[in-house]
Amino acid sequence: MEDDFGTALPGDYKLLCETFGPGQFSGYLDVLHPDGGDSLVGYNSELRSVPRPSDFDPYAPYRIFSPGQGGLIQWGVSVRGSSFFWDASSEDPDRWRVLAQPEYGGWSEFDFSMSEFLWKVVADVQLEEFSIGDLVDPPFFAPAAG
C-alpha cells in the first residue's frame, strides 16, 4: 500500500489497522483502512482528483498530498462530518502532526500521533469539538460488516 501511495505511513497507524481491521470507533470515527470500501489510498486518490475552483479551496492553507511534495493525507472521518488528516510535510511519518477539520470548516492542529488523537477523541473530553468521551463510556470498536 505504501508503494501505491508514494510514501511510508506512521507506524502507529499500521499497528492500529493490523490490530483492529476496518471498522468504527465508538460509533463516531472511521479510520480509513488499507482494505475495505473506503480505503486510505482510494479516498486520498479521490481527494486529489476532485477539481477545486480557484477562488475556494476547502483545504487552504494546506494542500492535498502529492508524492515528493508532502501535504494532507486524510486518515479518518466522523459521523458528524469532521475530517482527520496527517500533515505529511516531515520525511519521518512518525512525526506527522494531526490536523482536524470540523464539518463547518477551519482547522485544529495537534501534536499527537494518530492513535493518541483517536484515544483522546473517544475516551477524553479535552479536545472539545472532537471529543465524545463524555457521551460514550466505555469506548468501543465495531468491526465493519463484511
Coordinates of N, CA and C in Angstrom, one line a residue, residues 52-57:
R52 N -11.0 21.8 -7.9 CA -11.5 22.8 -7.0 C -11.4 24.2 -7.7
P53 N -12.5 25.0 -7.5 CA -12.4 26.3 -8.1 C -11.3 27.1 -7.5
S54 N -10.7 28.0 -8.4 CA -9.5 28.8 -8.0 C -9.9 29.7 -6.8
D55 N -11.1 30.1 -6.7 CA -11.5 31.1 -5.6 C -11.8 30.5 -4.3
F56 N -11.9 29.1 -4.2 CA -12.2 28.5 -3.0 C -11.5 27.1 -2.9
D57 N -10.7 26.9 -1.9 CA -10.1 25.6 -1.6 C -10.3 25.3 -0.2

